[in-house]
Short mmCIF file of C-alpha atoms and ligand atoms in Angstrom, two decimals:
data_model
loop_
_atom_site.label_atom_id
_atom_site.label_comp_id
_atom_site.label_asym_id
_atom_site.label_seq_id
_atom_site.Cartn_x
_atom_site.Cartn_y
_atom_site.Cartn_z
CA UNK A 283 -29.84 -9.95 10.60
CA UNK A 284 -27.14 -12.40 9.51
CA UNK A 285 -25.27 -11.66 6.33
CA UNK A 286 -22.45 -13.58 4.70
CA UNK A 287 -18.81 -12.92 5.40
CA UNK A 288 -16.24 -11.03 3.35
CA UNK A 289 -12.83 -12.53 2.57
CA UNK A 290 -11.22 -10.44 5.35
CA UNK A 291 -13.81 -11.56 7.92
CA UNK A 292 -13.32 -15.21 6.94
CA UNK A 293 -9.54 -15.16 7.17
CA UNK A 294 -9.55 -13.25 10.45
CA UNK A 295 -12.31 -15.50 11.90
CA UNK A 296 -10.30 -18.59 11.02
CA UNK A 297 -7.15 -17.21 12.64
CA UNK A 298 -8.86 -15.72 15.69
CA UNK A 299 -10.88 -18.87 16.34
CA UNK A 300 -14.21 -17.02 16.53
CA UNK A 301 -16.64 -15.30 14.20
CA UNK A 302 -15.85 -11.65 13.67
CA UNK A 303 -17.51 -8.56 12.25
CA UNK A 304 -16.03 -5.27 11.01
CA UNK A 305 -14.82 -3.14 13.90
CA UNK A 306 -14.07 -6.08 16.22
CA UNK A 307 -10.63 -6.18 17.78
CA UNK A 308 -9.20 -9.70 17.59
CA UNK A 309 -6.02 -11.57 18.40
CA UNK A 310 -5.10 -13.82 15.52
CA UNK A 311 -2.49 -16.50 14.83
CA UNK A 312 0.00 -15.41 12.20
CA UNK A 313 0.99 -17.90 9.48
CA UNK A 314 3.98 -15.97 8.20
CA UNK A 315 5.86 -12.85 9.30
CA UNK A 316 8.34 -11.07 7.08
CA UNK A 317 10.83 -8.30 7.75
CA UNK A 318 13.70 -6.82 5.78
CA UNK A 319 17.04 -5.21 6.45
CA UNK A 320 15.02 -1.96 6.38
CA UNK A 321 12.87 -2.89 9.36
CA UNK A 322 14.18 -5.97 11.21
CA UNK A 323 16.88 -4.00 13.11
CA UNK A 324 14.22 -1.80 14.76
CA UNK A 325 11.99 -4.80 15.49
CA UNK A 326 14.98 -6.75 16.88
CA UNK A 327 15.79 -3.97 19.33
CA UNK A 328 12.21 -4.03 20.59
CA UNK A 329 12.17 -7.84 20.64
CA UNK A 330 15.33 -7.99 22.77
CA UNK A 331 13.48 -5.94 25.41
CA UNK A 332 11.00 -8.84 25.74
CA UNK A 333 14.05 -11.04 26.27
CA UNK A 334 12.45 -14.26 25.03
CA UNK A 335 12.70 -16.64 22.11
CA UNK A 336 11.08 -16.34 18.72
CA UNK A 337 7.83 -18.30 19.08
CA UNK A 338 7.83 -19.89 15.61
CA UNK A 339 11.17 -19.47 13.77
CA UNK A 340 9.82 -21.47 10.83
CA UNK A 341 7.11 -18.83 10.27
CA UNK A 342 9.61 -15.98 10.04
CA UNK A 343 11.11 -14.76 6.78
CA UNK A 344 13.93 -12.23 6.63
CA UNK A 345 14.88 -10.67 3.32
CA UNK A 346 17.93 -8.55 2.59
CA UNK A 347 16.59 -6.18 -0.03
CA UNK A 348 16.34 -2.52 0.90
CA UNK A 349 19.96 -1.40 1.03
CA UNK A 350 21.90 -4.32 -0.41
CA UNK A 351 24.62 -4.79 -1.48
CA UNK A 352 25.44 -2.48 1.44
CA UNK A 353 25.91 1.10 0.24
CA UNK A 354 27.46 2.51 3.40
CA UNK A 355 28.35 1.53 6.95
CA UNK A 356 24.84 2.16 8.27
CA UNK A 357 23.29 -0.20 5.73
CA UNK A 358 26.06 -2.77 6.23
CA UNK A 359 25.24 -2.80 9.93
CA UNK A 360 21.48 -3.09 9.30
CA UNK A 361 22.15 -6.14 7.15
CA UNK A 362 24.57 -7.55 9.73
CA UNK A 363 21.99 -7.18 12.53
CA UNK A 364 19.38 -8.90 10.34
CA UNK A 365 21.80 -11.73 9.50
CA UNK A 366 22.83 -12.21 13.14
CA UNK A 367 19.18 -12.25 14.24
CA UNK A 368 18.48 -15.00 11.70
CA UNK A 369 21.41 -17.07 12.99
CA UNK A 370 20.68 -16.54 16.65
CA UNK A 371 17.00 -17.47 16.37
CA UNK A 372 17.34 -20.31 13.88
CA UNK A 373 15.45 -18.54 11.10
CA UNK A 374 16.01 -20.70 8.05
CA UNK A 375 14.10 -18.41 5.68
CA UNK A 376 16.82 -15.78 5.47
CA UNK A 377 17.42 -14.52 1.95
CA UNK A 378 20.87 -13.02 1.43
CA UNK A 379 21.67 -10.57 -1.34
CA UNK A 380 22.40 -12.61 -4.46
CA UNK A 381 20.05 -15.39 -3.31
CA UNK A 382 16.78 -13.54 -2.94
CA UNK A 383 15.68 -10.15 -4.15
CA UNK A 384 12.78 -7.86 -3.33
CA UNK A 385 10.77 -9.42 -0.49
CA UNK A 386 7.36 -9.24 -2.19
CA UNK A 387 8.62 -11.25 -5.16
CA UNK A 388 10.85 -13.59 -3.15
CA UNK A 389 8.13 -14.92 -0.84
CA UNK A 390 5.62 -15.96 -3.52
CA UNK A 391 8.35 -17.45 -5.71
CA UNK A 392 9.62 -19.49 -2.75
CA UNK A 393 6.14 -20.97 -2.24
CA UNK A 394 5.61 -19.15 1.05
CA UNK A 395 2.38 -17.26 0.27
CA UNK A 396 -0.68 -19.49 0.19
CA UNK A 397 -4.42 -18.81 -0.09
CA UNK A 398 -6.23 -18.19 3.17
CA UNK A 399 -3.01 -17.40 5.06
CA UNK A 400 -2.69 -14.47 7.43
CA UNK A 401 0.65 -12.85 6.61
CA UNK A 402 2.18 -9.79 8.22
CA UNK A 403 5.21 -7.91 7.01
CA UNK A 404 7.21 -5.06 8.47
CA UNK A 405 6.78 -3.41 5.10
CA UNK A 406 3.77 -1.50 3.88
CA UNK A 407 3.47 -3.38 0.57
CA UNK A 408 2.77 -6.72 2.28
CA UNK A 409 -0.76 -6.36 0.83
CA UNK A 410 0.86 -7.79 -2.35
CA UNK A 411 0.13 -11.36 -1.14
CA UNK A 412 -3.56 -10.87 -1.82
CA UNK A 413 -2.58 -11.75 -5.39
CA UNK A 414 -2.47 -15.35 -4.08
CA UNK A 415 -5.65 -15.18 -2.03
CA UNK A 416 -3.79 -14.51 1.24
CA UNK A 417 -4.57 -11.71 3.69
CA UNK A 418 -1.30 -9.79 3.71
CA UNK A 419 -0.82 -6.61 5.67
CA UNK A 420 1.98 -4.28 6.66
CA UNK A 421 2.74 -3.69 10.34
CA UNK A 422 5.08 -1.46 12.32
CA UNK A 423 8.29 -2.81 13.80
CA UNK A 424 6.93 -2.87 17.38
CA UNK A 425 3.94 -4.95 16.35
CA UNK A 426 6.32 -7.16 14.42
CA UNK A 427 8.43 -7.68 17.53
CA UNK A 428 5.30 -8.71 19.45
CA UNK A 429 4.39 -11.21 16.71
CA UNK A 430 7.93 -12.63 16.77
CA UNK A 431 7.60 -13.27 20.49
CA UNK A 432 4.05 -14.65 20.54
CA UNK A 433 3.12 -15.80 17.03
CA UNK A 434 0.02 -13.61 17.31
CA UNK A 435 -1.05 -10.05 16.63
CA UNK A 436 -4.09 -7.86 17.18
CA UNK A 437 -6.24 -6.63 14.30
CA UNK A 438 -9.27 -4.43 13.94
CA UNK A 439 -11.49 -6.31 11.50
CA UNK A 440 -11.75 -4.05 8.43
CA UNK A 441 -14.74 -3.08 6.33
CA UNK A 442 -14.47 -4.26 2.73
CA UNK A 443 -14.65 -2.47 -0.60
CA UNK A 444 -15.65 -4.70 -3.50
CA UNK A 445 -14.02 -3.81 -6.83
CA UNK A 446 -15.76 -5.44 -9.78
CA UNK A 447 -13.51 -5.71 -12.84
CA UNK A 448 -15.07 -5.94 -16.30
CA UNK A 449 -13.61 -6.49 -19.75
CA UNK A 450 -10.15 -7.23 -21.08
CA UNK A 451 -6.99 -5.16 -21.29
CA UNK A 452 -6.11 -3.40 -24.51
CA UNK A 453 -2.63 -3.39 -26.08
CA UNK A 454 0.05 -1.97 -23.75
CA UNK A 455 -2.37 -1.81 -20.81
CA UNK A 456 -1.39 -3.91 -17.78
CA UNK A 457 -1.93 -4.30 -14.04
CA UNK A 458 -0.32 -0.95 -13.32
CA UNK A 459 -2.98 0.90 -15.30
CA UNK A 460 -5.71 -0.89 -13.36
CA UNK A 461 -4.00 0.02 -10.08
CA UNK A 462 -3.68 3.66 -11.14
CA UNK A 463 -7.26 3.81 -12.43
CA UNK A 464 -8.47 2.50 -9.09
CA UNK A 465 -6.35 5.05 -7.23
CA UNK A 466 -7.83 7.82 -9.36
CA UNK A 467 -11.29 6.61 -8.25
CA UNK A 468 -10.56 5.94 -4.59
CA UNK A 469 -7.84 8.59 -3.97
CA UNK A 470 -4.92 8.05 -1.59
CA UNK A 471 -7.08 7.76 1.51
CA UNK A 472 -10.21 6.27 -0.06
CA UNK A 473 -9.63 2.79 1.38
CA UNK A 474 -7.97 3.65 4.69
CA UNK A 475 -7.99 0.57 6.96
CA UNK A 476 -10.41 -1.19 4.61
CA UNK A 477 -9.89 -4.45 2.77
CA UNK A 478 -10.26 -4.41 -1.03
CA UNK A 479 -11.70 -7.51 -2.74
CA UNK A 480 -11.35 -7.83 -6.49
CA UNK A 481 -13.98 -9.77 -8.34
CA UNK A 482 -15.85 -9.82 -11.65
CA UNK A 483 -15.38 -11.51 -14.99
CA UNK A 484 -12.35 -9.30 -15.74
CA UNK A 485 -10.28 -11.13 -13.10
CA UNK A 486 -9.72 -14.23 -15.25
CA UNK A 487 -7.77 -12.22 -17.84
CA UNK A 488 -5.27 -10.93 -15.28
CA UNK A 489 -1.93 -12.70 -14.85
CA UNK A 490 -0.28 -13.26 -11.49
CA UNK A 491 2.05 -10.44 -12.41
CA UNK A 492 -0.90 -8.06 -12.98
CA UNK A 493 -2.49 -9.17 -9.72
CA UNK A 494 0.75 -8.56 -7.82
CA UNK A 495 0.95 -5.02 -9.19
CA UNK A 496 -2.69 -4.29 -8.36
CA UNK A 497 -2.65 -5.70 -4.80
CA UNK A 498 0.75 -4.11 -4.15
CA UNK A 499 -0.70 -0.65 -4.75
CA UNK A 500 -3.71 -1.22 -2.47
CA UNK A 501 -1.75 0.44 0.32
CA UNK A 502 -1.45 3.59 -1.80
CA UNK A 503 -5.20 4.00 -1.24
CA UNK A 504 -4.64 3.22 2.45
CA UNK A 505 -6.00 -0.34 2.27
CA UNK A 506 -5.29 -2.81 5.07
CA UNK A 507 -5.30 -5.64 2.52
CA UNK A 508 -6.24 -6.27 -1.11
CA UNK A 509 -7.07 -9.66 -2.55
CA UNK A 510 -7.99 -11.63 -5.64
CA UNK A 511 -10.11 -14.76 -5.63
CA UNK A 512 -8.28 -18.06 -6.11
CA UNK A 513 -8.91 -19.27 -9.67
CA UNK A 514 -7.17 -21.24 -12.43
CA UNK A 515 -4.47 -18.55 -12.74
CA UNK A 516 -3.65 -18.84 -9.03
CA UNK A 517 -3.73 -22.64 -9.10
CA UNK A 518 -1.43 -22.72 -12.11
CA UNK A 519 1.07 -20.47 -10.27
CA UNK A 520 0.86 -22.56 -7.10
CA UNK A 521 1.07 -25.89 -8.92
CA UNK A 522 4.87 -25.87 -8.69
CA UNK A 523 4.61 -26.01 -4.89
CA UNK A 524 3.39 -29.39 -3.76
CA UNK A 525 4.20 -29.10 -0.04
CA UNK A 526 0.76 -27.73 0.87
CA UNK A 527 -2.81 -28.21 -0.31
CA UNK A 528 -4.62 -25.13 -1.64
CA UNK A 529 -7.38 -24.08 0.74
CA UNK A 530 -9.04 -21.16 -0.97
CA UNK A 531 -11.07 -18.73 1.12
CA UNK A 532 -13.80 -16.89 -0.77
CA UNK A 533 -16.30 -14.27 0.32
CA UNK A 534 -19.90 -15.38 0.71
CA UNK A 535 -22.20 -14.25 -2.11
CA UNK A 536 -24.32 -12.27 0.40
CA UNK A 537 -21.36 -10.61 2.16
CA UNK A 538 -21.83 -6.97 3.12
CA UNK A 539 -19.60 -4.38 1.44
CA UNK A 540 -18.99 -0.82 2.57
CA UNK A 541 -18.71 0.23 -1.06
CA UNK A 542 -18.82 -1.33 -4.53
CA UNK A 543 -16.65 0.07 -7.33
CA UNK A 544 -17.11 -1.02 -10.94
CA UNK A 545 -14.10 -0.71 -13.25
CA UNK A 546 -14.19 -1.31 -17.00
CA UNK A 547 -10.71 -2.53 -17.94
CA UNK A 548 -11.48 -2.50 -21.66
CA UNK A 549 -11.92 1.29 -21.54
CA UNK A 550 -8.49 1.86 -19.97
CA UNK A 551 -5.61 3.52 -21.79
CA UNK A 552 -2.00 3.69 -20.56
CA UNK A 553 -1.99 5.90 -17.47
CA UNK A 554 0.56 7.92 -15.57
CA UNK A 555 0.56 9.29 -12.01
CA UNK A 556 2.01 12.79 -11.91
CA UNK A 557 3.94 14.15 -8.93
CA UNK A 558 3.54 13.85 -5.98
CA UNK A 559 0.80 11.38 -5.12
CA UNK A 560 -0.07 8.08 -6.82
CA UNK A 561 -3.69 9.20 -7.32
CA UNK A 562 -2.74 12.23 -9.46
CA UNK A 563 -3.53 10.16 -12.54
CA UNK A 564 -4.10 11.06 -16.19
CA UNK A 565 -3.84 9.27 -19.52
CA UNK A 566 -0.32 9.31 -21.00
CA UNK A 567 -1.80 10.97 -24.09
CA UNK A 568 -2.94 13.94 -21.96
CA UNK A 569 0.73 14.90 -21.56
CA UNK A 570 1.37 15.13 -25.30
CA UNK A 571 0.49 18.84 -25.69
CA UNK A 572 3.28 19.78 -23.26
CA UNK A 573 5.77 16.87 -23.38
CA UNK A 574 7.39 16.01 -20.03
CA UNK A 575 11.13 15.58 -20.59
CA UNK A 576 12.77 12.97 -18.37
CA UNK A 577 16.27 12.52 -16.94
CA UNK A 578 15.87 8.98 -15.62
CA UNK A 579 13.65 5.97 -16.14
CA UNK A 580 13.46 3.26 -13.49
CA UNK A 581 12.05 -0.18 -14.36
CA UNK A 582 11.76 -2.47 -11.34
CA UNK A 583 10.41 -2.60 -7.75
CA UNK A 584 7.92 -4.84 -5.97
CA UNK A 585 5.23 -3.31 -8.18
CA UNK A 586 6.68 -4.05 -11.62
CA UNK A 587 9.84 -6.13 -11.21
CA UNK A 588 8.69 -9.51 -12.51
CA UNK A 589 9.86 -11.35 -15.60
CA UNK A 590 6.62 -10.37 -17.39
CA UNK A 591 7.36 -6.70 -16.64
CA UNK A 592 10.90 -7.14 -17.95
CA UNK A 593 9.60 -8.82 -21.12
CA UNK A 594 7.16 -5.99 -21.75
CA UNK A 595 9.91 -3.38 -21.38
CA UNK A 596 12.32 -5.39 -23.54
CA UNK A 597 9.73 -5.76 -26.29
CA UNK A 598 9.76 -1.97 -26.65
CA UNK A 599 13.48 -1.45 -26.02
CA UNK A 600 14.45 -3.90 -28.75
CA UNK A 601 13.22 -1.23 -31.17
CA UNK A 602 15.95 1.32 -30.46
CA UNK A 603 18.44 3.03 -28.17
CA UNK A 604 17.82 4.89 -24.94
CA UNK A 605 17.63 8.63 -25.64
CA UNK A 606 21.00 10.36 -25.08
CA UNK A 607 19.55 12.62 -22.34
CA UNK A 608 18.07 9.70 -20.36
CA UNK A 609 19.56 7.19 -17.90
CA UNK A 610 17.64 3.93 -17.82
CA UNK A 611 18.00 1.83 -14.66
CA UNK A 612 16.61 -1.72 -14.83
CA UNK A 613 16.29 -3.74 -11.62
CA UNK A 614 14.98 -7.33 -11.72
CA UNK A 615 12.70 -8.26 -8.82
CA UNK A 616 14.72 -11.32 -7.80
CA UNK A 617 17.98 -13.09 -8.50
CA UNK A 618 15.97 -15.80 -10.23
CA UNK A 619 14.37 -13.22 -12.55
CA UNK A 620 17.89 -11.91 -13.24
CA UNK A 621 18.95 -15.44 -14.21
CA UNK A 622 15.90 -15.85 -16.46
CA UNK A 623 16.70 -12.51 -18.11
CA UNK A 624 20.19 -13.78 -18.86
CA UNK A 625 18.90 -17.08 -20.21
CA UNK A 626 16.26 -15.61 -22.51
CA UNK A 627 18.27 -12.74 -23.94
CA UNK A 628 16.60 -9.88 -22.07
CA UNK A 629 19.80 -8.73 -20.39
CA UNK A 630 21.31 -8.32 -23.83
CA UNK A 631 18.32 -6.32 -25.10
CA UNK A 632 18.52 -3.95 -22.14
CA UNK A 633 22.27 -3.67 -22.26
CA UNK A 634 22.43 -3.01 -26.00
CA UNK A 635 19.72 -0.36 -25.68
CA UNK A 636 21.92 1.45 -23.13
CA UNK A 637 20.36 0.49 -19.80
CA UNK A 638 22.24 0.12 -16.52
CA UNK A 639 21.15 -3.22 -15.03
CA UNK A 640 21.39 -3.58 -11.26
CA UNK A 641 21.20 -6.55 -8.93
CA UNK A 642 17.76 -7.48 -7.54
CA UNK A 643 17.16 -4.97 -4.76
CA UNK A 644 14.82 -2.12 -3.74
CA UNK A 645 17.55 0.25 -4.92
CA UNK A 646 16.28 3.35 -6.68
CA UNK A 647 12.61 2.79 -5.71
CA UNK A 648 13.02 4.16 -2.21
CA UNK A 649 15.86 6.55 -3.03
CA UNK A 650 18.20 4.12 -1.33
CA UNK A 651 20.95 3.66 -3.87
CA UNK A 652 21.71 2.95 -7.54
CA UNK A 653 19.59 5.69 -9.05
CA UNK A 654 19.08 8.54 -6.56
CA UNK A 655 17.73 11.71 -8.19
CA UNK A 656 19.50 15.06 -8.11
CA UNK A 657 17.95 18.52 -7.71
CA UNK A 658 15.20 19.31 -10.18
CA UNK A 659 15.51 15.98 -12.02
CA UNK A 660 12.52 14.19 -13.51
CA UNK A 661 12.12 10.43 -13.25
CA UNK A 662 9.58 8.08 -14.78
CA UNK A 663 9.29 4.99 -12.60
CA UNK A 664 7.40 1.70 -12.61
CA UNK A 665 7.37 1.71 -8.79
CA UNK A 666 4.45 2.60 -6.53
CA UNK A 667 5.23 5.93 -4.88
CA UNK A 668 5.99 9.38 -6.29
CA UNK A 669 6.04 11.35 -3.04
CA UNK A 670 8.24 14.42 -2.64
CA UNK A 671 11.81 13.24 -2.01
CA UNK A 672 10.91 9.58 -2.52
CA UNK A 673 13.75 8.87 -4.94
CA UNK A 674 16.26 11.48 -3.80
CA UNK A 675 16.24 15.29 -3.92
CA UNK A 676 13.05 16.93 -2.67
CA UNK A 677 13.10 19.13 -5.77
CA UNK A 678 13.08 16.09 -8.09
CA UNK A 679 9.77 14.89 -9.51
CA UNK A 680 8.61 11.32 -10.06
CA UNK A 681 5.94 10.05 -12.45
CA UNK A 682 4.59 6.47 -12.25
CA UNK A 683 3.65 4.24 -15.16
CA UNK A 684 3.72 0.69 -16.55
CA UNK A 685 6.86 -0.93 -18.10
CA UNK A 686 5.70 -0.41 -21.72
CA UNK A 687 5.34 3.33 -21.15
CA UNK A 688 8.61 3.48 -19.20
CA UNK A 689 10.51 1.79 -22.03
CA UNK A 690 8.90 3.86 -24.80
CA UNK A 691 9.63 7.07 -22.90
CA UNK A 692 13.25 6.02 -22.32
CA UNK A 693 13.65 5.80 -26.11
CA UNK A 694 11.95 9.12 -26.82
CA UNK A 695 13.28 11.21 -23.90
CA UNK A 696 9.82 12.36 -22.83
CA UNK A 697 6.76 10.61 -21.40
CA UNK A 698 4.91 8.86 -24.21
CA UNK A 699 3.10 5.63 -24.96
CA UNK A 700 4.45 2.82 -27.17
CA UNK A 701 1.83 3.88 -29.73
CA UNK A 702 3.83 7.09 -30.21
CA UNK A 703 7.01 5.30 -31.33
C1 LIG B 211 11.45 0.79 4.38
C2 LIG B 211 10.04 0.31 4.47
C3 LIG B 211 9.56 0.49 5.86
C4 LIG B 211 9.14 0.97 3.46
C5 LIG B 211 7.71 0.44 3.56
O1 LIG B 211 7.22 -0.01 4.57
O2 LIG B 211 7.00 0.49 2.60
C6 LIG B 211 9.62 0.81 2.02
O3 LIG B 211 9.62 -0.49 1.58
C7 LIG B 211 8.82 1.69 1.11
O4 LIG B 211 8.42 1.23 0.05
O5 LIG B 211 8.60 2.85 1.45
S1 LIG B 212 10.73 -2.18 -3.98
FE1 LIG B 212 10.26 -0.12 -3.20
S2 LIG B 212 8.15 -0.19 -2.52
FE2 LIG B 212 8.85 -2.30 -2.75
S3 LIG B 212 9.53 -2.92 -0.71
FE3 LIG B 212 11.31 -2.14 -1.82
S4 LIG B 212 11.41 0.05 -1.27
FE4 LIG B 212 9.36 -0.65 -0.70
#
């Protein structure tokens, strides 16, 4: 019996040049391949063993984001290797520190992520590009090296989970709460190697920023990819890039789904993921009987580092000063976002409130630098992972939340919602 095709099947069919079904192993042409200073050095070593040329330098993007500005000699050398690889192989899309930022914000803002594209990244959060109707997926450095050499990569065609979104967000609820609510439903391995497709009338109300956050966290449920349909919101975002036509790929109405999840956004409250997995979710209000005191708040990352996220945090922070027992670290997603924050007064709001503002980098998110946690410390973070040791000491604990909650908690000194101010 013939059924229609999911988004994942359509993109992989198009790039493999044949019709595919879940479970098939295919070789597909890659439109864009991205690596960072965190992963390119390993891929480059593997690539040199092949001894050839990069097949399509114009399809390669290298971003200096994980450990920049270099924090030690090891990171300086990782950046140097990445830089030299870009020069040697004529890779024009090389984003230096100070001229880029976190890869998953840099690529969309540079007009490099388009609907229907097959994009790989040597970074697990490459699923972010589903916010633009692309099939983005993270790959290991060896696979990345193979793609550099050939322009192709193998894929097992995934099953698809359809997530139907209903209703509109309430005050102080944003993409992060939808991502966490979905994780609570699916759990951290509930979508392993499956593609997630968002649909439903609730999609129209979600900004690009919300969609980035939601797709970004697909990997926290194990998803191979996560995608939104291309609609007016997507077209508006892409309208500033005129170098390519928009060729949206949408699932067929009779596509077969492994699972359908319905999510009522209008019922959502501000959520928090407690240590040490992103699916350990509860409402912020559930913590009020035993307040969780915090030592550090981190606002940034590829999950919540956009100008909208910064505006949401600033709206709350303009109401007071950071609590004396709390350090607040604010990290814009890109250099351009940093510039916008300067132009529209946000830097001043953060600075006056007592925040330390860092350059656009992964920084504290991965326990790299500029905000590493000490023994027993508690951090509230807008990033995507709260694993043991993720942000520093293995005895530190990390909670995840949206920027409104992060900012409100920074003022109060314990985890709370803006409604509690
Ligand atoms: C360093 C890199 C391989 C890693 C990833 O792939 O996700 C990092 O970005 C992370 O968020 O843990
Ligand atoms: S911001 Fe954090 S999660 Fe995102 S790519 Fe960087 S280290 Fe990984």
